[in-house]
Short mmCIF file of C-alpha atoms in Angstrom, two decimals:
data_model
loop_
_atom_site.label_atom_id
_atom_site.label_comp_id
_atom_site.label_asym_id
_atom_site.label_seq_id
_atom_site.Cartn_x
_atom_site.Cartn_y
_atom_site.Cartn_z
CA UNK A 90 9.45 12.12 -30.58
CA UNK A 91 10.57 10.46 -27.22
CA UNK A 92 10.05 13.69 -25.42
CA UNK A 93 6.18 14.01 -26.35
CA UNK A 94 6.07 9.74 -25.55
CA UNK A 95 7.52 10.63 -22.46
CA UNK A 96 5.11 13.28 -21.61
CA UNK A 97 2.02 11.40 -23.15
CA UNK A 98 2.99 8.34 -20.66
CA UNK A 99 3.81 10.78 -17.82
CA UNK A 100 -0.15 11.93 -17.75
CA UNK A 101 -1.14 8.58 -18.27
CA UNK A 102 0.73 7.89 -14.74
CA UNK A 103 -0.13 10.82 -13.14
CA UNK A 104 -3.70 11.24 -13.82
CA UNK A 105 -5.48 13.76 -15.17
CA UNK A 106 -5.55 17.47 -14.02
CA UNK A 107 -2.07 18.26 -14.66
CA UNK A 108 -1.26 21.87 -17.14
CA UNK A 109 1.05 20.71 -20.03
CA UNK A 110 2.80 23.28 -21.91
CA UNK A 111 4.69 21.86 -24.49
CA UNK A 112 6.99 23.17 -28.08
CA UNK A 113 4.75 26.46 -29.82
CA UNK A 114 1.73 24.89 -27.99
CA UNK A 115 -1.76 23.58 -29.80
CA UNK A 116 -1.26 23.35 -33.45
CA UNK A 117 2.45 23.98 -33.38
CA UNK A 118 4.46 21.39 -35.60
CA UNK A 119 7.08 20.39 -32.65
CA UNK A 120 7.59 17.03 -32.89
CA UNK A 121 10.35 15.82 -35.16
CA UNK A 122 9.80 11.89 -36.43
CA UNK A 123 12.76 9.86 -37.53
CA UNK A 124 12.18 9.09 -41.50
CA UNK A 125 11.43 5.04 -42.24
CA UNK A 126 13.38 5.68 -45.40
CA UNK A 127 15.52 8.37 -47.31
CA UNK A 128 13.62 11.15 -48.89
CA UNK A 129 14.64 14.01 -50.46
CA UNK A 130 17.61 15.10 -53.60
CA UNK A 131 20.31 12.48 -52.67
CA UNK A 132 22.82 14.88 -54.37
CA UNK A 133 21.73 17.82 -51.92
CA UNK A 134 21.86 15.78 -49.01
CA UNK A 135 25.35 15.11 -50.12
CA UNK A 136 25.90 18.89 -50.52
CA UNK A 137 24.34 19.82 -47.05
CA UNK A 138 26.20 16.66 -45.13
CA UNK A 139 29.45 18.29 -46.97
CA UNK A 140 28.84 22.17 -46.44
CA UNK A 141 26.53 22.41 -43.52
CA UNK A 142 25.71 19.50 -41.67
CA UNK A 143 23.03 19.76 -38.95
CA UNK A 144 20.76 17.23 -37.21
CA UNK A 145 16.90 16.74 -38.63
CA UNK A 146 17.38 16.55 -41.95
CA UNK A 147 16.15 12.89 -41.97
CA UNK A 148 13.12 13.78 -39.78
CA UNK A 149 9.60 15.11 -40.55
CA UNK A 150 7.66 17.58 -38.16
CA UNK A 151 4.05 17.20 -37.01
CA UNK A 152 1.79 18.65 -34.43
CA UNK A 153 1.96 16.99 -31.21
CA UNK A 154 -0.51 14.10 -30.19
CA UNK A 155 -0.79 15.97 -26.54
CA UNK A 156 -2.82 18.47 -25.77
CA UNK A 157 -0.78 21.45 -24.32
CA UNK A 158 -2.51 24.67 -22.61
CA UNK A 159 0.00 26.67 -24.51
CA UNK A 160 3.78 27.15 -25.49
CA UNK A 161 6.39 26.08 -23.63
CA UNK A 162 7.88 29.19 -23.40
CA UNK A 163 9.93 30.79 -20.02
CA UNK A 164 7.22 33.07 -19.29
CA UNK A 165 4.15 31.08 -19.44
CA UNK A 166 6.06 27.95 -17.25
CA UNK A 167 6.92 30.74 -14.91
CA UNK A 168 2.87 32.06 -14.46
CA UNK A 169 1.85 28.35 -14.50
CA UNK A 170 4.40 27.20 -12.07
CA UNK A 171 3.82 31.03 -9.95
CA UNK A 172 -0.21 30.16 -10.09
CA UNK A 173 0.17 26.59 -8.94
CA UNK A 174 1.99 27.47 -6.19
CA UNK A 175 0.10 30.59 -4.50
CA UNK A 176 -2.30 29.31 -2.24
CA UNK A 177 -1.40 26.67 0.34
CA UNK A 178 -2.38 22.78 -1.03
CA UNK A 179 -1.13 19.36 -1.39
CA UNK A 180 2.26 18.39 -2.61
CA UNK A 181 2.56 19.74 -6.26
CA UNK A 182 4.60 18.13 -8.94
CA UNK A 183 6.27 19.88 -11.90
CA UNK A 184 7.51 17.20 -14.61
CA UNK A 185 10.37 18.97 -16.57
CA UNK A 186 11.19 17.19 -19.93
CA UNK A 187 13.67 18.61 -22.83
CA UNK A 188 17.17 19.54 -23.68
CA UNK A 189 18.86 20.84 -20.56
CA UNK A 190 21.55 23.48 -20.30
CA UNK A 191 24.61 23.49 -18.06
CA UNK A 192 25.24 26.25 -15.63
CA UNK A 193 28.36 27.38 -13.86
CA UNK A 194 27.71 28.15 -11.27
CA UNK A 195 24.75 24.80 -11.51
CA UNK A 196 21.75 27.58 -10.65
CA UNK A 197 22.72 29.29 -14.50
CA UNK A 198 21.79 25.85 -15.32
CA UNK A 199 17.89 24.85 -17.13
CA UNK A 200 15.98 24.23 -19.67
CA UNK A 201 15.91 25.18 -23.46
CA UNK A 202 12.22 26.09 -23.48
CA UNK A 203 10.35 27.06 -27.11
CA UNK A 204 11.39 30.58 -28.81
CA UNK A 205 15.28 30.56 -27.46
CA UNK A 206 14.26 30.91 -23.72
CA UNK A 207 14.87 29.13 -21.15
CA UNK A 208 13.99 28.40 -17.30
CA UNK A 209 16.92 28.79 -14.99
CA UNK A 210 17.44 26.80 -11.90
CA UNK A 211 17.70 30.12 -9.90
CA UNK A 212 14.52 31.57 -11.68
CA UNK A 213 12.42 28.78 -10.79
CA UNK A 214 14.27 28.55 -6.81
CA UNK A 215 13.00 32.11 -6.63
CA UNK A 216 9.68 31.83 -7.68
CA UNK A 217 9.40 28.52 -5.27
CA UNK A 218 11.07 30.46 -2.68
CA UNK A 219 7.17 31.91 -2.01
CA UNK A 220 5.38 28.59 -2.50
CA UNK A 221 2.59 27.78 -0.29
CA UNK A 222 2.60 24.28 -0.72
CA UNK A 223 5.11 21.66 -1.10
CA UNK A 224 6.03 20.90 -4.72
CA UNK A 225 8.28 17.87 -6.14
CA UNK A 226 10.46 18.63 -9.01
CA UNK A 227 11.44 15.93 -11.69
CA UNK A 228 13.92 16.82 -14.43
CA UNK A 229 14.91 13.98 -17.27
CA UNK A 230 17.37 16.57 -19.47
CA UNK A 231 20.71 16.71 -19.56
CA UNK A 232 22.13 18.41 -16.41
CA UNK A 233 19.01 18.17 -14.61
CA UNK A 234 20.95 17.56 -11.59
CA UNK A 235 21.03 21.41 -11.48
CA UNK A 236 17.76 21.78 -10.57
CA UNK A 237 18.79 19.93 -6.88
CA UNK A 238 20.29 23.31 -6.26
CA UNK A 239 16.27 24.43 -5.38
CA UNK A 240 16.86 22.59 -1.76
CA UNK A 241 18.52 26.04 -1.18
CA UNK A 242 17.25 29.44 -0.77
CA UNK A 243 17.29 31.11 -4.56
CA UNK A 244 18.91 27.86 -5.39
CA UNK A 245 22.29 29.32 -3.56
CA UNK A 246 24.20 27.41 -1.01
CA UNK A 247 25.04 30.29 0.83
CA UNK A 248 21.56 31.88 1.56
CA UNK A 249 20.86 28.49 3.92
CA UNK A 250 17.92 25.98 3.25
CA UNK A 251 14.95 26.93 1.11
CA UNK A 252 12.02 28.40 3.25
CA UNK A 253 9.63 26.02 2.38
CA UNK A 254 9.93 21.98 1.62
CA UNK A 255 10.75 21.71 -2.41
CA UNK A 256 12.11 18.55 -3.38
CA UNK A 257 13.15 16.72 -7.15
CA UNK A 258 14.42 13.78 -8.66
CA UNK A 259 16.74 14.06 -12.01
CA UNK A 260 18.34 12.22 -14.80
CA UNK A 261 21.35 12.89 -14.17
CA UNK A 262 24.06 15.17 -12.26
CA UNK A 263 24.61 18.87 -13.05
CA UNK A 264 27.74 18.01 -14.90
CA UNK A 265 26.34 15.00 -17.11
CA UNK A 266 24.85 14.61 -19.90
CA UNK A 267 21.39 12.25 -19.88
CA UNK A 268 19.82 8.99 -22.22
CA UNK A 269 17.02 10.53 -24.13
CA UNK A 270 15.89 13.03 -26.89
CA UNK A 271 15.43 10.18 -29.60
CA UNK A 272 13.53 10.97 -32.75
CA UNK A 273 12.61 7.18 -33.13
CA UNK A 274 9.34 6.24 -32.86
CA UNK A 275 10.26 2.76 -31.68
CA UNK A 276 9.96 3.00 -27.78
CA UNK A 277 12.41 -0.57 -28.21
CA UNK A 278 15.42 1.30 -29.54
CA UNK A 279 15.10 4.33 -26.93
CA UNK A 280 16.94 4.24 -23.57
CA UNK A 281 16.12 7.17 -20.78
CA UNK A 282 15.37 7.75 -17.21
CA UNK A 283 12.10 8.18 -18.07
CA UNK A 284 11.35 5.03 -19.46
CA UNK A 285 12.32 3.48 -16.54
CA UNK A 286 11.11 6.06 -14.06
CA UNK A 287 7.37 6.37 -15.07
CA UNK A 288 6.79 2.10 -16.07
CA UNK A 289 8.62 1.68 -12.12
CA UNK A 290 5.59 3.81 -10.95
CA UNK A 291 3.26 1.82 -12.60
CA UNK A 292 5.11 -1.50 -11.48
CA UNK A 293 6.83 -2.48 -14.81
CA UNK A 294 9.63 -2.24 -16.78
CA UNK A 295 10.86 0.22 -19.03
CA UNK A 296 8.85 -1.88 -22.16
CA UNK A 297 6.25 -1.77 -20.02
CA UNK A 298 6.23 -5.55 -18.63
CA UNK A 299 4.84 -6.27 -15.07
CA UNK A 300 8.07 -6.74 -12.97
CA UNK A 301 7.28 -8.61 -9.57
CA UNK A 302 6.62 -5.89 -6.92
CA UNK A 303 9.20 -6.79 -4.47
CA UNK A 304 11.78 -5.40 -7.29
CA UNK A 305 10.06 -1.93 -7.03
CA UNK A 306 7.97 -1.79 -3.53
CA UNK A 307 11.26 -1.67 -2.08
CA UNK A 308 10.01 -0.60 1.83
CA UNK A 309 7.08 -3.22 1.42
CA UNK A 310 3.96 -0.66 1.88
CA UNK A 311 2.42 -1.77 -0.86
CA UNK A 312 2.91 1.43 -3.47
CA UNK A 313 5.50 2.63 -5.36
CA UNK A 314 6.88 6.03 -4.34
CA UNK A 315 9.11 8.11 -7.25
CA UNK A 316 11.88 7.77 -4.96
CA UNK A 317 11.37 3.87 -5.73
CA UNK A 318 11.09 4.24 -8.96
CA UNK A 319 13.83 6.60 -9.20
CA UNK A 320 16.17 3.69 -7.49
CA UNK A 321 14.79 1.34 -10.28
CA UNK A 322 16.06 4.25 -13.10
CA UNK A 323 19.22 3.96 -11.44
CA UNK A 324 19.84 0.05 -11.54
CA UNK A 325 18.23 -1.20 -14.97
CA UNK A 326 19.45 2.34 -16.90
CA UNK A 327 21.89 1.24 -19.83
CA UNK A 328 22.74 4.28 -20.28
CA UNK A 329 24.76 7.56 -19.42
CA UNK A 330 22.37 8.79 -16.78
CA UNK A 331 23.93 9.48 -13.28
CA UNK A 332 20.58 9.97 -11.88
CA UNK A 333 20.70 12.24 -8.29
CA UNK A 334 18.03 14.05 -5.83
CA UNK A 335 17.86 16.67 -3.51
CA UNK A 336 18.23 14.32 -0.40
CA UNK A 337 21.50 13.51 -1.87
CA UNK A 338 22.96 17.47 -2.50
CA UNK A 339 21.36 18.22 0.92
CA UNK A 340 24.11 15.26 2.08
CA UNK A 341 26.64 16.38 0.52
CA UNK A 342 26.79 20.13 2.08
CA UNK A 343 24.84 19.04 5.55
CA UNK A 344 26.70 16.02 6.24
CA UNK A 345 29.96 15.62 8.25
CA UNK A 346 32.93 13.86 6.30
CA UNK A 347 34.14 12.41 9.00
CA UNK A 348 32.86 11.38 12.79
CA UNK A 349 30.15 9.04 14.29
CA UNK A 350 27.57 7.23 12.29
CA UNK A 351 24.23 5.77 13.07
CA UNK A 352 21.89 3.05 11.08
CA UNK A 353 19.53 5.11 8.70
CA UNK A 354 16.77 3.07 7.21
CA UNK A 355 17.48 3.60 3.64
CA UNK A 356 15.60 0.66 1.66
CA UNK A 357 16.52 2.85 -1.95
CA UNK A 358 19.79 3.03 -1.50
CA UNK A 359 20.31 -0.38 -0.53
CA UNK A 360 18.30 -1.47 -3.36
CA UNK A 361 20.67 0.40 -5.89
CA UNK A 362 23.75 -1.18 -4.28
CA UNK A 363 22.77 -4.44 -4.07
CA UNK A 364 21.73 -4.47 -7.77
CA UNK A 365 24.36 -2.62 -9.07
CA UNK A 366 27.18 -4.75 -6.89
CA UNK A 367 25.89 -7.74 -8.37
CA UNK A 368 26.10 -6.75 -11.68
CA UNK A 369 29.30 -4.98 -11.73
CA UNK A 370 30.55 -7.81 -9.40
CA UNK A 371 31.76 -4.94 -7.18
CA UNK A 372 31.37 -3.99 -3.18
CA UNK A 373 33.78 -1.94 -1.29
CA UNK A 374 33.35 1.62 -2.33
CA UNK A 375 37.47 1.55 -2.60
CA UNK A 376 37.13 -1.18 -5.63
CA UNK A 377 34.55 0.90 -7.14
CA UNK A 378 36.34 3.96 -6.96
CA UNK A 379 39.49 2.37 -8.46
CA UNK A 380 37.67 0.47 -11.24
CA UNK A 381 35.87 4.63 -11.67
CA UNK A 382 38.98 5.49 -12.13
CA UNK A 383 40.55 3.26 -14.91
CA UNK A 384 37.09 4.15 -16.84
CA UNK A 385 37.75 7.54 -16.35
CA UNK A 386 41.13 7.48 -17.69
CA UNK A 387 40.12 5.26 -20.74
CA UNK A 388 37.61 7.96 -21.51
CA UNK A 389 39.92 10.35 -21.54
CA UNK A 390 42.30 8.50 -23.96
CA UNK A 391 39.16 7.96 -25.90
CA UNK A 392 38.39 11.96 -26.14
CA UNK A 393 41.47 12.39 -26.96
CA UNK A 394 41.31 10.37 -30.35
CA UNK A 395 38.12 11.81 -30.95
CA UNK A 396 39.32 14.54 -30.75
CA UNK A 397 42.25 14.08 -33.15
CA UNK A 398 39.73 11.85 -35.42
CA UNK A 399 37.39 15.47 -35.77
CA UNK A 400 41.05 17.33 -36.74
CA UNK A 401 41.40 14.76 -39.29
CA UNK A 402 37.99 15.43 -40.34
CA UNK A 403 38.13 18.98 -41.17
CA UNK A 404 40.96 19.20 -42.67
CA UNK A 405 39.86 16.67 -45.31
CA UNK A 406 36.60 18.62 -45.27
CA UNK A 407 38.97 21.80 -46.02
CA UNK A 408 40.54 19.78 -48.98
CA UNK A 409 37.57 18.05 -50.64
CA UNK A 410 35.16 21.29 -50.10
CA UNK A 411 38.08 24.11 -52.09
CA UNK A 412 38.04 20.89 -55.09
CA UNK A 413 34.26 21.12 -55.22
CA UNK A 414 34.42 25.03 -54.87
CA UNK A 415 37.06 25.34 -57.80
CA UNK A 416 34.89 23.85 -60.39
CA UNK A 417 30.95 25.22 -58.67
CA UNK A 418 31.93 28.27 -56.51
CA UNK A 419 28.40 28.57 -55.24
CA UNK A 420 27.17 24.63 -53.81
CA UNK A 421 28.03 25.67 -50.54
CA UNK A 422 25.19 28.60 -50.15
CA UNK A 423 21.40 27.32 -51.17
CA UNK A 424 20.39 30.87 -50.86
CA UNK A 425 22.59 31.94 -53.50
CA UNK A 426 20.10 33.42 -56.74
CA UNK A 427 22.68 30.71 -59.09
CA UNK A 428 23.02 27.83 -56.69
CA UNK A 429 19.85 25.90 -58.09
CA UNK A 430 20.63 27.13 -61.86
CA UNK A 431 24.09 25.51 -61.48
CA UNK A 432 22.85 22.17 -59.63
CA UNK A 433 20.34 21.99 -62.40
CA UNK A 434 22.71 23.08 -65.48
CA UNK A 435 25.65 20.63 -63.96
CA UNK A 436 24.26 17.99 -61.63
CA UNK A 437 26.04 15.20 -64.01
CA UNK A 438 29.54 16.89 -63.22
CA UNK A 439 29.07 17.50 -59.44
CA UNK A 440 28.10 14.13 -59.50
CA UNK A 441 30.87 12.91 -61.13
CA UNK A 442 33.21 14.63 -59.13
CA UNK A 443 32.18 13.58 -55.72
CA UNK A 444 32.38 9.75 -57.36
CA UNK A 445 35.71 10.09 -58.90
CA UNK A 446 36.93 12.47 -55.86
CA UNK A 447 40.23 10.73 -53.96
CA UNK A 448 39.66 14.40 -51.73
CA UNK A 449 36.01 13.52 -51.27
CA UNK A 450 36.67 9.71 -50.27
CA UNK A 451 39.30 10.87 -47.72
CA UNK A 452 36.47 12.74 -45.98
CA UNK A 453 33.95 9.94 -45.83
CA UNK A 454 36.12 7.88 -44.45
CA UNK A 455 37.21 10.90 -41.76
CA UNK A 456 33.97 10.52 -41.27
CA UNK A 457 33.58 6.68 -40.18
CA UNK A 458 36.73 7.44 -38.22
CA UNK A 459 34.93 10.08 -35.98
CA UNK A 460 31.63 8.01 -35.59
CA UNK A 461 33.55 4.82 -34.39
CA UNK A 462 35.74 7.10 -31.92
CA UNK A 463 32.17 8.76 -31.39
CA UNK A 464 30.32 5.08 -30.24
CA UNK A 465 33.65 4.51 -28.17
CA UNK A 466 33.39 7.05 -25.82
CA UNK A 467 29.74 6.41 -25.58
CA UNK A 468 30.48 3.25 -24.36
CA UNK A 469 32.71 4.39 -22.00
CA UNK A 470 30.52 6.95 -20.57
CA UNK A 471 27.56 3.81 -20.04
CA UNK A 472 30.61 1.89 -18.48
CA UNK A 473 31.57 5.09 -15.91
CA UNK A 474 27.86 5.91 -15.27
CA UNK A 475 27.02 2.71 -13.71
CA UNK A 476 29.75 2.73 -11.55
CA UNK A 477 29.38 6.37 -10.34
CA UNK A 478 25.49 5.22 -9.77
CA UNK A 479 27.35 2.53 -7.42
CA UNK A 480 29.64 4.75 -5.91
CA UNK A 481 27.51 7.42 -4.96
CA UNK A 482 24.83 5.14 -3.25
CA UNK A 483 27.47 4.06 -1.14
CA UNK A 484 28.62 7.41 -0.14
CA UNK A 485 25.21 8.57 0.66
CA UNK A 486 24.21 5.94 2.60
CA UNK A 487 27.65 6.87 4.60
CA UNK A 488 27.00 10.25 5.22
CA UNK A 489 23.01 9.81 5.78
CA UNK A 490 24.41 7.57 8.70
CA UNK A 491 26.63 10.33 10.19
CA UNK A 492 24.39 13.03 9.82
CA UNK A 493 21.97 11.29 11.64
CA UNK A 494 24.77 10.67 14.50
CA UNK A 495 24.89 14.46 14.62
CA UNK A 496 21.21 14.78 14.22
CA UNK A 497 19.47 18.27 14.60
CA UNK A 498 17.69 20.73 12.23
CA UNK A 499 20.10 19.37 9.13
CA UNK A 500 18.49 15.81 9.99
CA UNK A 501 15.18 17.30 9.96
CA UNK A 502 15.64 18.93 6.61
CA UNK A 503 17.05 15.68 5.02
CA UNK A 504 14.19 13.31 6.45
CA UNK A 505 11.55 16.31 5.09
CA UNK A 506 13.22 15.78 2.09
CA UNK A 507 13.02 12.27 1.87
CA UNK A 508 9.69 12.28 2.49
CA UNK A 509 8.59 14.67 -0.27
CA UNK A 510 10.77 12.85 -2.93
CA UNK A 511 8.84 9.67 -1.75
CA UNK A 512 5.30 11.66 -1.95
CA UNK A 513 2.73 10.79 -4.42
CA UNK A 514 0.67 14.14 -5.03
#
């Protein structure tokens, strides 16, 4: 449901004109909705939360509100993005929301797209390798950060900088996970990069509240640039994001790590630190990296009962699913010719059971164990995220400074890019 908000508000910012391709395209039922209440055979739901538990059960499906061109499917964003791109133009933006994939090496990385495929960071580098126009990526999945990889030729660090000016702003880094994919209607209850990215662009807050414009117009020419609003994701997100850009993996391999330094005009960056000092109560980028670390390690302690709270859980799954399966030898496969026969002919005992069950109880609470350890190192991951938002600012405003001391084509390449991720097509 967020997704399809997201992309709904995303042409409402944009404009009109755009090509959306989105789930099994017009008519397809892609949108899952949160239920307002229970439905369903509570003593099935039991039985599937016991035997197979999945996600969407709880959910209904609908056809989207949107109106896509087609399916979202590898091959047709590939001929959209391939047709877009083939005659010289403007600066072209492709808005990339879903369920990312990680990639090691980060071009492997993408996007789940409809019918099991998906577009790869490489795939898309390549196809932008012969663009004849500028074009501005933004990713809001998981791992987007990935997609910064497209500042090089065939997204590859080794084959030098792309031939043409391609640019992108994403959720988070190619290693983290992002805020998002929510199947609750209520925009309230959802946190994401989106949220905050698109209201920035339109000068409000991620519920959609005018904010005052010296919070957003951060270089004081009077509009809002993504880059701007991308700063704004990055101090009001509450939660795991780590969002990055191509500027900032162009620093990281172009910039010296040690040497001279010059002043960079950098009004984002210092916008991000400023906030994010304040409300962290941090400066020096050696107290953030310390304070990183103690998070770090806490999370790790905090995996590591999770970890031992999901062993605890199976093994009581183990115990209470061979007491059911002694007495109803089929309840664990629906498909099974005597599996509704025997829920009809003996529902009183199953229920029974599970009630009376010391086996069963054992489980449930394994169970509550797991989601509290769960909600702990979700915590823990808002906590770290913050901080590495902080602590990477500060680290690229360093190395903006000294690759600016050494100046040349690297320079060039990293003002070009700062310039298209602060373009408004």
């Amino acid at each position: 449901m967020s997704i399809e908000q997201d992309l709904l508000l995303a042409q409402e910012v944009f404009g009109t004109g755009g090509a959306l391709l989105f789930a099994g395209g017009p008519g397809s039922h892609g949108v899952q909705v949160e239920d307002a209440e229970a439905r369903g055979d509570p003593l099935l739901a039991t039985l599937a939360e016991l035997f197979a538990p999945r996600g969407g059960r709880a959910a209904t499906y609908r056809p989207t509100q949107s109106s896509p061109i087609a399916a979202a499917t590898r091959s047709n964003a590939l001929a959209a993005v391939e047709q877009a791109i083939a005659q010289p133009g403007p600066l072209l933006r492709l808005y990339l929301a879903g369920h990312g994939e990680r990639g090691e090496p980060p071009r492997e990385g993408g996007l789940s797209l409809w019918g099991q495929t998906s577009l790869r960071v490489g795939e898309l580098a390549e196809a932008l390798d012969a663009a004849g126009r500028p074009v501005q990526v933004v990713a809001t999945s998981c791992f987007s950060g990935a997609f910064a990889e497209i500042v090089f030729a065939r997204a590859e660090q080794a084959a030098g900088p792309a031939p043409t000016i391609r640019c992108g702003l994403f959720a988070a880094t190619a290693e983290r996970e992002a805020s998002g994919c929510d199947p609750n209607p209520d925009r309230a209850a959802q946190e994401g990069y989106a949220l905050h990215f698109l209201h920035a662009l339109r000068g409000r807050d991620r519920g959609g509240e005018p904010l005052p414009a010296a919070q957003l117009d951060l270089d004081g020419d009077g509009t809002i640039s993504p880059l701007e609003a991308h700063a704004r994701a990055r101090i009001a997100g509450q939660g795991i994001d780590v969002p990055t850009t191509t500027s900032e993996r162009w620093l990281y391999a172009a910039a010296p790590t040690r040497g001279k330094s010059r002043p960079v005009a950098l009004p984002e960056e210092d916008a991000v630190i400023a906030g994010l000092s304040a409300a962290l109560g941090l400066t020096r980028e050696d107290e953030v990296s310390v304070a990183l670390e103690h998070v770090l390690k806490d999370t790790s302690s905090a995996y590591e009962r999770l970890d031992a709270a999901s062993g605890r859980e199976d093994e009581a799954y183990r115990a209470a699913a061979a007491e059911l399966l002694a007495r109803f030898p089929v309840l664990d496969d629906p498909w099974h010719p005597d599996f509704a026969p025997t829920l009809a002919g003996h529902r009183a005992q199953i229920e029974a059971l599970l009630a009376e069950s010391a086996l069963y109880a054992t489980f449930r609470a394994a169970q509550d164990e797991v989601a509290a350890a769960q909600a702990e190192v979700a915590e823990l991951l808002a906590r770290s995220a913050r901080l590495e938002r902080l602590l990477r600012a500060l680290r690229v405003r360093l190395l903006a400074g000294r690759l600016k001391a050494r100046g040349g084509s690297a320079w060039a390449r990293y003002e070009a890019l700062l310039a298209c991720e602060r373009g408004q097509p």
